[in-house]
PDB file of C-alpha atoms in Angstrom:
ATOM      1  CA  UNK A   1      36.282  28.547  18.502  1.00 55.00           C
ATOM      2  CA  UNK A   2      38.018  25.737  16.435  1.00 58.00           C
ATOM      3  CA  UNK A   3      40.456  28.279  15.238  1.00 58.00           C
ATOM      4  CA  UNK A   4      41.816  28.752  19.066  1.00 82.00           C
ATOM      5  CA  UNK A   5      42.197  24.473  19.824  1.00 89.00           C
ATOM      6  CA  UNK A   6      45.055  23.952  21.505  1.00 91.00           C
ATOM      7  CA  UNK A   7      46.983  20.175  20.137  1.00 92.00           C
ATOM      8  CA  UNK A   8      49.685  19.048  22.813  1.00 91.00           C
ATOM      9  CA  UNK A   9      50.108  15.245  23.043  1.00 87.00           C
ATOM     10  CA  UNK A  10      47.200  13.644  22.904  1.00 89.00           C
ATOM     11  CA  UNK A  11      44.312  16.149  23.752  1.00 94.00           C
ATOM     12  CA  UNK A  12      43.356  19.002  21.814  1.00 93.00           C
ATOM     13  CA  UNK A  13      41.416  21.492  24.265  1.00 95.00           C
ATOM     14  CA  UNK A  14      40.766  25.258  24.244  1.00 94.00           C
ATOM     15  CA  UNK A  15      41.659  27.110  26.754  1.00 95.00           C
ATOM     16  CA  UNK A  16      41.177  30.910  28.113  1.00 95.00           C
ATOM     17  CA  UNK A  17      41.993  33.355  30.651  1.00 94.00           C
ATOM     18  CA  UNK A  18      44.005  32.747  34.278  1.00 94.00           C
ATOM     19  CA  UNK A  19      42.861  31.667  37.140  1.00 94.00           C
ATOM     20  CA  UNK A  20      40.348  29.304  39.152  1.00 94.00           C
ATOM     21  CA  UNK A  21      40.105  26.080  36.662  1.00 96.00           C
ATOM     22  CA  UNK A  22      37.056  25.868  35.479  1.00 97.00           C
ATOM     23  CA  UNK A  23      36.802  22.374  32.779  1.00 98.00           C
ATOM     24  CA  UNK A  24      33.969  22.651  30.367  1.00 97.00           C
ATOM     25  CA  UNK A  25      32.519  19.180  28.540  1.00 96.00           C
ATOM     26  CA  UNK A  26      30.315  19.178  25.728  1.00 92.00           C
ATOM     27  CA  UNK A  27      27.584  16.555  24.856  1.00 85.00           C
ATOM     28  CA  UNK A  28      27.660  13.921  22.322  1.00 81.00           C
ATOM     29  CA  UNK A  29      26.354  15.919  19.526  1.00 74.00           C
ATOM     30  CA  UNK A  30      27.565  19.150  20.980  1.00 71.00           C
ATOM     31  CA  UNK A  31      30.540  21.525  19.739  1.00 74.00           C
ATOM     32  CA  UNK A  32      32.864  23.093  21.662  1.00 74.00           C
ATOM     33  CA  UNK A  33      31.179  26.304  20.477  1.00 79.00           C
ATOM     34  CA  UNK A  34      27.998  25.351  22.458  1.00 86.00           C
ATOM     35  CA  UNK A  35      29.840  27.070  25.512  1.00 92.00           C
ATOM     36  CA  UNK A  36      31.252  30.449  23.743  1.00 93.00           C
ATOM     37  CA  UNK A  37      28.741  32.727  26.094  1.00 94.00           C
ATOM     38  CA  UNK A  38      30.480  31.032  29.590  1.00 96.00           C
ATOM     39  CA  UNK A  39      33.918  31.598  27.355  1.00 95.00           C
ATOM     40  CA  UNK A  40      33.184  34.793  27.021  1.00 95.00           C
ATOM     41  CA  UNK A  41      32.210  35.362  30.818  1.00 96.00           C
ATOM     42  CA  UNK A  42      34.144  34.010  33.598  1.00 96.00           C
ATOM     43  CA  UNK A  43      37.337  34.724  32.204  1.00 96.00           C
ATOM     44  CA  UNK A  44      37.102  38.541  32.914  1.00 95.00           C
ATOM     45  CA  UNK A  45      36.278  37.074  36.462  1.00 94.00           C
ATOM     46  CA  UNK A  46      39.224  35.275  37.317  1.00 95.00           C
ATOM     47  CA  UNK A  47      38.339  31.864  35.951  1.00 96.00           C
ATOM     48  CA  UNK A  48      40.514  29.426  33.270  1.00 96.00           C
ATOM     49  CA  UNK A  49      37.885  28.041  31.160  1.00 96.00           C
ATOM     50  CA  UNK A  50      39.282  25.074  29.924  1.00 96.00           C
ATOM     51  CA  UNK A  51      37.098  22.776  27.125  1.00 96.00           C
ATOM     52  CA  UNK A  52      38.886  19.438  26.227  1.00 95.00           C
ATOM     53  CA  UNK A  53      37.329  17.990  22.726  1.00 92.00           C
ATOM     54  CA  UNK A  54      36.083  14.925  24.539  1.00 91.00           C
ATOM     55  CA  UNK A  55      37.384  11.273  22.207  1.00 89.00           C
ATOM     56  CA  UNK A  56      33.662  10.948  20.707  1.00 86.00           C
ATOM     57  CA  UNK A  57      34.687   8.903  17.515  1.00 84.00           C
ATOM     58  CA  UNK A  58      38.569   8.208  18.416  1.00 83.00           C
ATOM     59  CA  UNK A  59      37.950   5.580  21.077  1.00 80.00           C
ATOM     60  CA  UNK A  60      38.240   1.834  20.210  1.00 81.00           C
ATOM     61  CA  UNK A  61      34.615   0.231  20.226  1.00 79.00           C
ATOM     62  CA  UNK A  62      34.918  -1.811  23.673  1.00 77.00           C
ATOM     63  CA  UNK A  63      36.075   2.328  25.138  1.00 81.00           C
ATOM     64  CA  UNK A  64      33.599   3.988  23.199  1.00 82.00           C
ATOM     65  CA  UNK A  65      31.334   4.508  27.207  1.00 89.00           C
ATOM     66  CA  UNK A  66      30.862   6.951  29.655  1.00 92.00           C
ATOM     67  CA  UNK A  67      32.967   5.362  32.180  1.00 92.00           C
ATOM     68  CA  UNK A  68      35.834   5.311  29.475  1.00 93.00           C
ATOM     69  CA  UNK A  69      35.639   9.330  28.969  1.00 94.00           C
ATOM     70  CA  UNK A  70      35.604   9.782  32.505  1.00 95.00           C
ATOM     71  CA  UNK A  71      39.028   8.250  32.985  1.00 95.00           C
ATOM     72  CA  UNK A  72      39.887  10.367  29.912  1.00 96.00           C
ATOM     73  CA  UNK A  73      39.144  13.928  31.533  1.00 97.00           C
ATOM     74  CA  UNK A  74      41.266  12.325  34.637  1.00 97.00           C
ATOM     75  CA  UNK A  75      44.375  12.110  32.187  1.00 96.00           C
ATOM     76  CA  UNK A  76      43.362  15.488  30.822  1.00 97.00           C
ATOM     77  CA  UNK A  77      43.224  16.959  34.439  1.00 97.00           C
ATOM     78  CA  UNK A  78      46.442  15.549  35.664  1.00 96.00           C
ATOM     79  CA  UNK A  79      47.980  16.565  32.603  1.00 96.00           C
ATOM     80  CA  UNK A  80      47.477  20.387  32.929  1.00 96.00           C
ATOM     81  CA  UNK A  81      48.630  19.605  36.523  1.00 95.00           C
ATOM     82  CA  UNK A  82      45.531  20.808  37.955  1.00 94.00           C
ATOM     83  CA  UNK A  83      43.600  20.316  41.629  1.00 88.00           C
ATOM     84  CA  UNK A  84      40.352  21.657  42.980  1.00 90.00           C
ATOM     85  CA  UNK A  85      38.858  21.868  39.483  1.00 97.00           C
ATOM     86  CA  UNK A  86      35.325  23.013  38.819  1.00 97.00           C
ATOM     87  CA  UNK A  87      33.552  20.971  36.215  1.00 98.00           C
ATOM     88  CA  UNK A  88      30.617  22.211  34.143  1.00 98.00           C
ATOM     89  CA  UNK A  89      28.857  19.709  31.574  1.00 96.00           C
ATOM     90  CA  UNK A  90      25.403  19.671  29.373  1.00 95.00           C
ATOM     91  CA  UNK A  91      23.763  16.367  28.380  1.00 92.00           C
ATOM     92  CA  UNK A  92      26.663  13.541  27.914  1.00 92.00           C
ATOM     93  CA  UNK A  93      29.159  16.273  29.275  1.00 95.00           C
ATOM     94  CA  UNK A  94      26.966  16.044  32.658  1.00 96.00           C
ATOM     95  CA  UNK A  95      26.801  12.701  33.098  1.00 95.00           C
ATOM     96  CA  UNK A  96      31.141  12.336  32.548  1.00 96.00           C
ATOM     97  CA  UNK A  97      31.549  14.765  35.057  1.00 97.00           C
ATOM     98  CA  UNK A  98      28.646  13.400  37.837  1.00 97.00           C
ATOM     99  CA  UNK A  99      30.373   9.593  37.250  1.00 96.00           C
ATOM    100  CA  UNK A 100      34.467  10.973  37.286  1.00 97.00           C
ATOM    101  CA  UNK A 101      33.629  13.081  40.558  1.00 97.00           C
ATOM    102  CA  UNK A 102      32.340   9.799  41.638  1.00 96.00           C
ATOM    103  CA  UNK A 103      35.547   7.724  41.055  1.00 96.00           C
ATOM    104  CA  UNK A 104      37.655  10.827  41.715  1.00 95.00           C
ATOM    105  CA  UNK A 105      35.984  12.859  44.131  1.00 94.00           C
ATOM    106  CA  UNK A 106      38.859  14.781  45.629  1.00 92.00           C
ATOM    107  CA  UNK A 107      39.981  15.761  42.308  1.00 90.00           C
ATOM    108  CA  UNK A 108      36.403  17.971  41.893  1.00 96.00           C
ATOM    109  CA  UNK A 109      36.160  21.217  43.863  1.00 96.00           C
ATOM    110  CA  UNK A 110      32.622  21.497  42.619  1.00 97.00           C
ATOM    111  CA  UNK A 111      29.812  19.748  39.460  1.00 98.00           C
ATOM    112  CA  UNK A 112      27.604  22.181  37.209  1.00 98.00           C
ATOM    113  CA  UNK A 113      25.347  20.082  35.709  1.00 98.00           C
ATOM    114  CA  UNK A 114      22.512  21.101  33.298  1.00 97.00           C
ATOM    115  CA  UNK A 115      20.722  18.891  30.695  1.00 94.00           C
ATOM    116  CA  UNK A 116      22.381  15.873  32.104  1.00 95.00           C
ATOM    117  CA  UNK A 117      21.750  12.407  31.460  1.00 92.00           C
ATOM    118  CA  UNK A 118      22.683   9.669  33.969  1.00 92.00           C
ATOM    119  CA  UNK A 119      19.210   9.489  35.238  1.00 93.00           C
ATOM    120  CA  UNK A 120      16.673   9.222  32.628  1.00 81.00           C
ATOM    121  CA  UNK A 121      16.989   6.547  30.179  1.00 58.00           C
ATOM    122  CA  UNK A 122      16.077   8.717  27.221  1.00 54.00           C
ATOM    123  CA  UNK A 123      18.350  11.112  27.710  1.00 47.00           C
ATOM    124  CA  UNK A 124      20.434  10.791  24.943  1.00 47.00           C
ATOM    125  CA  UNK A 125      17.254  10.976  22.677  1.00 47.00           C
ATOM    126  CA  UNK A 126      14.444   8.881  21.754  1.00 48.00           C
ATOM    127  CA  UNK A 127      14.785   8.918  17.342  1.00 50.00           C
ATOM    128  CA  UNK A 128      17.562   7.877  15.887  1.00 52.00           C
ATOM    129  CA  UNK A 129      18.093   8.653  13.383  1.00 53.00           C
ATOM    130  CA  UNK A 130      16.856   8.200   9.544  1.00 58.00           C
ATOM    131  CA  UNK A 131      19.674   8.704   7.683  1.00 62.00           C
ATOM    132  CA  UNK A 132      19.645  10.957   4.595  1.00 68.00           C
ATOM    133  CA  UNK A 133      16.690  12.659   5.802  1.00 83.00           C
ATOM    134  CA  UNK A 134      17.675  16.386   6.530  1.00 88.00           C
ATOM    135  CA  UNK A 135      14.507  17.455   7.476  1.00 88.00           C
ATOM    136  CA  UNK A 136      14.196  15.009   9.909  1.00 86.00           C
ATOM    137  CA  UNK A 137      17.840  15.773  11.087  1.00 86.00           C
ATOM    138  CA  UNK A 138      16.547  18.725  11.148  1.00 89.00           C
ATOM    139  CA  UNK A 139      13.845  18.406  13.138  1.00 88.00           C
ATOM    140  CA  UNK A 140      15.221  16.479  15.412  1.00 85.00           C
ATOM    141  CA  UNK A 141      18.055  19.257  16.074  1.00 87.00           C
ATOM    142  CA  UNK A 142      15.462  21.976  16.061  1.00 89.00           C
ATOM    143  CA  UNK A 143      13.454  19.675  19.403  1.00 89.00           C
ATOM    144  CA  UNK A 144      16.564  20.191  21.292  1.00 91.00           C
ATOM    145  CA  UNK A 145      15.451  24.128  22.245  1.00 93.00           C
ATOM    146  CA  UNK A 146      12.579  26.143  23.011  1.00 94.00           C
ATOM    147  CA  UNK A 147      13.490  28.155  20.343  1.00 94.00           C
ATOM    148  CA  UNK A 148      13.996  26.204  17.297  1.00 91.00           C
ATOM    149  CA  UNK A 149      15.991  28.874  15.635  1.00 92.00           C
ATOM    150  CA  UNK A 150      18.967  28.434  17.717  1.00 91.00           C
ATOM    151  CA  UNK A 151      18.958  24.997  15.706  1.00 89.00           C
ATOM    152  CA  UNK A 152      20.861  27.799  13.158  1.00 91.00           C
ATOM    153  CA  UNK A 153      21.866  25.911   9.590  1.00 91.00           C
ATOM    154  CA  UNK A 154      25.359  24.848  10.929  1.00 89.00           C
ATOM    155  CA  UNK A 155      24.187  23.013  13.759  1.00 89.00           C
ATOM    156  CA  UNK A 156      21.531  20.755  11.491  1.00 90.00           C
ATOM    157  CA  UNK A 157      24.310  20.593   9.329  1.00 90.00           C
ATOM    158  CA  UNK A 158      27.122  19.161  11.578  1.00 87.00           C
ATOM    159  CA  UNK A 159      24.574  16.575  13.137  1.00 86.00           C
ATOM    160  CA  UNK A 160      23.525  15.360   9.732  1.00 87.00           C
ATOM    161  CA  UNK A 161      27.097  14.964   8.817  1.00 87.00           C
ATOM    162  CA  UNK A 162      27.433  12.393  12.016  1.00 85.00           C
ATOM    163  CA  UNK A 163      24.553  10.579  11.316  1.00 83.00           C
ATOM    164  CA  UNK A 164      25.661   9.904   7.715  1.00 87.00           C
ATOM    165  CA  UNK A 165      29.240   9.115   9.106  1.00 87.00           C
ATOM    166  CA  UNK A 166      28.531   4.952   9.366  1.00 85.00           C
ATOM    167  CA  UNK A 167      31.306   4.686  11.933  1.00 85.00           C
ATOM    168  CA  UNK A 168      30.214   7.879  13.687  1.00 85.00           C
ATOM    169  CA  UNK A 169      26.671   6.988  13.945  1.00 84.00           C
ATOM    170  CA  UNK A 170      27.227   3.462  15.524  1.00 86.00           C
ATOM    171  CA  UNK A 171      29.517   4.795  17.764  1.00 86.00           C
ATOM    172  CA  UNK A 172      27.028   7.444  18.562  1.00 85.00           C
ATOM    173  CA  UNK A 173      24.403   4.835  19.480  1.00 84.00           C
ATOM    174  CA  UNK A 174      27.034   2.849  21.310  1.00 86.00           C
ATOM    175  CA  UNK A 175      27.352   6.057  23.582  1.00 87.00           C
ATOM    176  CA  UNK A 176      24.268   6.306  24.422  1.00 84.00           C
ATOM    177  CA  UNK A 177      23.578   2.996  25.644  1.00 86.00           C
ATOM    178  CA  UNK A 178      26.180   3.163  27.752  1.00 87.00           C
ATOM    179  CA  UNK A 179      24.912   6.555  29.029  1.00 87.00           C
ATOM    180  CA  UNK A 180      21.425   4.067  29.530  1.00 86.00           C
ATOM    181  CA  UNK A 181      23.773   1.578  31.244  1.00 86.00           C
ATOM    182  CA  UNK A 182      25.282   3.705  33.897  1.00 87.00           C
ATOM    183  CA  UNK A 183      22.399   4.653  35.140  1.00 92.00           C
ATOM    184  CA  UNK A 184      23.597   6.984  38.808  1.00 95.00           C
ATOM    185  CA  UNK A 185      20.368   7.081  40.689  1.00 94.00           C
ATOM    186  CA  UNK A 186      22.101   4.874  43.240  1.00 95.00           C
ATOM    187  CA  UNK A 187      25.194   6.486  43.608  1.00 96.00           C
ATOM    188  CA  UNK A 188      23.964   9.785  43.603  1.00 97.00           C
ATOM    189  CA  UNK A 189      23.206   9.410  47.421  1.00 97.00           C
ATOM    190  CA  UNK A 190      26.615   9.146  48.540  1.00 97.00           C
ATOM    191  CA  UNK A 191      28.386  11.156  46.369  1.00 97.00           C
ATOM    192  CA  UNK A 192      29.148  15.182  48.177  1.00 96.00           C
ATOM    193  CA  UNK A 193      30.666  16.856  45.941  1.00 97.00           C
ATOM    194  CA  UNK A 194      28.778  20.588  45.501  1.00 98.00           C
ATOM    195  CA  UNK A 195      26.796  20.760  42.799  1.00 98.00           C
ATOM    196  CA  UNK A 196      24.658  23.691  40.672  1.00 98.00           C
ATOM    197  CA  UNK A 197      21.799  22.423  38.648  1.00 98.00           C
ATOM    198  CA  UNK A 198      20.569  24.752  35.456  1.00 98.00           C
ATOM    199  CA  UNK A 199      17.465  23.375  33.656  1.00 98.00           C
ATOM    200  CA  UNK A 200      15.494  24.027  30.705  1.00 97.00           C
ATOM    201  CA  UNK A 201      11.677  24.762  31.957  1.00 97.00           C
ATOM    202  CA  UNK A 202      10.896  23.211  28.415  1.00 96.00           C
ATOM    203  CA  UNK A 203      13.893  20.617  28.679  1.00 95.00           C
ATOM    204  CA  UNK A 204      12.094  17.878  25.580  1.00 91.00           C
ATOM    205  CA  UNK A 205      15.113  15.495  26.163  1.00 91.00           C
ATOM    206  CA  UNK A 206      15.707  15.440  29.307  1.00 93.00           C
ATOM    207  CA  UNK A 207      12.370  16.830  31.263  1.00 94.00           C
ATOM    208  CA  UNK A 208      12.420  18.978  34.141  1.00 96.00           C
ATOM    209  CA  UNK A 209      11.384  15.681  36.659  1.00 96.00           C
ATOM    210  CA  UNK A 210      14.911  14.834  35.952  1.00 96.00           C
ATOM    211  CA  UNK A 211      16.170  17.906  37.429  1.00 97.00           C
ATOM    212  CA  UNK A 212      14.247  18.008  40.582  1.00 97.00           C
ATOM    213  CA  UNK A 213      15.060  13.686  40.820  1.00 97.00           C
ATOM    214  CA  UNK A 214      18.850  15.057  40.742  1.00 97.00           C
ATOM    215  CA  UNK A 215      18.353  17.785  43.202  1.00 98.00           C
ATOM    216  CA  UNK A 216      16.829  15.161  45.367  1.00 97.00           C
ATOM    217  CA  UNK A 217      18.859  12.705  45.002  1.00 97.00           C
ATOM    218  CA  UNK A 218      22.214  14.543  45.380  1.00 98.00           C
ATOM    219  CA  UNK A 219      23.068  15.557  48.968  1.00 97.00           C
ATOM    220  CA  UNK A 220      24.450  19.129  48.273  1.00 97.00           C
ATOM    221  CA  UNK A 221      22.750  20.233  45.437  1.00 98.00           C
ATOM    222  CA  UNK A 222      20.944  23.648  44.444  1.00 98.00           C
ATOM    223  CA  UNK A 223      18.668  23.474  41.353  1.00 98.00           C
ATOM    224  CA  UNK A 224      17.677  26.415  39.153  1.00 98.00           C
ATOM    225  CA  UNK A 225      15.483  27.389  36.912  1.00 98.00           C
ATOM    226  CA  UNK A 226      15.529  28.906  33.027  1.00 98.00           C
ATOM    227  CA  UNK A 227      12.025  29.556  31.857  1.00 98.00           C
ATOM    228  CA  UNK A 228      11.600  29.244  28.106  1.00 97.00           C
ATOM    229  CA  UNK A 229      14.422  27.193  27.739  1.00 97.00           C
ATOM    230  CA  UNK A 230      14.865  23.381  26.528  1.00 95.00           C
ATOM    231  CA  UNK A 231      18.029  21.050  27.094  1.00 94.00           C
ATOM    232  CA  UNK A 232      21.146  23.474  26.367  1.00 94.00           C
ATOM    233  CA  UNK A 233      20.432  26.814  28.455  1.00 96.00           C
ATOM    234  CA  UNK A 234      24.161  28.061  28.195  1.00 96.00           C
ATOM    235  CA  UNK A 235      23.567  28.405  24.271  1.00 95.00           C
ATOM    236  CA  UNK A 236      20.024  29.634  24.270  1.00 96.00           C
ATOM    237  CA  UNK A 237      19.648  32.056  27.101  1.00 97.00           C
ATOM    238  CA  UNK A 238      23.731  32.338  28.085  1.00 97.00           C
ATOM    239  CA  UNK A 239      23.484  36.142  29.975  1.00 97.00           C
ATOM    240  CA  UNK A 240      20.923  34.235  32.210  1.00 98.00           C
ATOM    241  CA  UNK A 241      23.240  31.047  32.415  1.00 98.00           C
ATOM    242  CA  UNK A 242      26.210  33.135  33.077  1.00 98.00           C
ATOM    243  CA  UNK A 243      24.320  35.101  35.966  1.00 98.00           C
ATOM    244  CA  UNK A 244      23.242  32.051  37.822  1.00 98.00           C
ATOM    245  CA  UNK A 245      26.086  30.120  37.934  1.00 98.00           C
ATOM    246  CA  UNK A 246      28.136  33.660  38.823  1.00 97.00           C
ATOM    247  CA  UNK A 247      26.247  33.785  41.828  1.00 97.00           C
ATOM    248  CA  UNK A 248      26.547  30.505  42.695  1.00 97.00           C
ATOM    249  CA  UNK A 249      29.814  30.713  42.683  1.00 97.00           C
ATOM    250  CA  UNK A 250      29.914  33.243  44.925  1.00 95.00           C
ATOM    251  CA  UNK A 251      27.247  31.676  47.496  1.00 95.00           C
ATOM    252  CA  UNK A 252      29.728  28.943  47.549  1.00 95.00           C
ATOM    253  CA  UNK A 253      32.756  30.932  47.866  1.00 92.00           C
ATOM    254  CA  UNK A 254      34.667  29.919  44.714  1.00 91.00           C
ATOM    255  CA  UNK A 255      35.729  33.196  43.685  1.00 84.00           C
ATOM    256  CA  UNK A 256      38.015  33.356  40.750  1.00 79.00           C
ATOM    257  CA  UNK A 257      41.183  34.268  41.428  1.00 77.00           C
ATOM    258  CA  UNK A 258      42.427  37.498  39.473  1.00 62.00           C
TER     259      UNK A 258
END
């Protein structure tokens, strides 16, 4: 999907078909890739997928938090000149998109959340990391699904490149102590701003209990299930994904607009 990134100003985002806006954001050691099955999908139904390489390693230190890449995808939003958007997020994506419809909730038509931190205080991973070890990279990257064979060789590969990268890996474990930091479970309660919750069955990073303390938490929230699936369902079962959130869509009545 690289091939397809879109550079204007400062953001450099993919972005496909017409229609209702639909802004995709990865996790911390997730690709834009990750999403290529809901890329594939909605489009054809009247959706604009739009996925915005979120400023992982480009942020000064002191930025280098969640709050910080929340008031990124703000500048991102109002610089496609969009309204009503639909955000969809997996691990550190969720979390950016449950705190910026919190600071800008009429901004967010609607939240897709699934393997989301903000909750658990291990969500962003319990190891890190031992650097030069590949197998343990590997591993590590394999623990992420149910399936350790969607962990395919350019996967391990990219995340032992980070965690080799000095600068990327401190700012990697700067990230996710902020994501411990901002910790939602009290503003969850307050916050009403529709939201779908997909979960892993076999979610290792962030367990299913997290899920169901979401769905609890969050006023208007429906939570469902992927069985044999760990923390990144749209990559390791995406028909199923894609089917789910479709007719959730439709429940709620955000049809795309053809």
């Amino acid at each position: 999907m690289k091939e397809n990134l879109i550079s204007e100003g400062k953001f450099k985002y993919i972005e496909v078909g017409e229609g209702t806006p639909v802004i995709i954001l990865h996790g911390l050691m997730g690709g834009l890739s990750n999403f290529q099955g809901v890329t594939d999908y909605f489009p054809k139904k009247g959706y604009k997928i739009l996925i915005p390489e979120l400023p992982i390693y480009d942020m000064p230190m002191l930025k280098t938090n969640v709050k910080q890449f929340a008031k990124f995808l703000k500048k991102f939003i109002e610089f496609k000149g969009l309204d009503d958007v639909i955000l969809l997020g997996n691990s550190l994506g969720g979390h950016i998109g449950l705190l910026h419809s919190k600071m800008y909730p009429k901004k967010v038509r609607a939240l897709v959340i699934t393997g989301s931190s903000g909750l658990y205080e291990s969500a962003m991973g319990d190891g890190y990391p031992k650097r030069g070890d590949y197998e343990f990279i590997k591993k590590k990257a394999q623990d992420v699904f149910y399936n350790p064979a969607v962990a395919t060789k350019e996967i391990v590969d990219e995340v032992f490149a980070t965690v080799n990268d000095r600068v990327k890996l401190v700012k990697t474990l700067a990230i996710a102590k902020s994501a411990i930091r901002h910790n939602m479970a009290q503003d969850l309660p307050k916050m009403r701003t529709p939201t779908c919750i997909i979960w892993g069955e076999n979610d290792n990073v962030t367990p299913p209990d997290v899920a169901v303390l979401f769905d609890e938490l969050l006023p208007d929230s429906d939570l469902f299930w992927i069985k044999e699936c760990g923390h990144a369902p749209m990559m390791e079962h995406p028909s199923k994904f894609n089917e789910i959130l479709d007719a959730w869509f439709i429940k709620r009545g955000y049809l795309g607009e053809k």
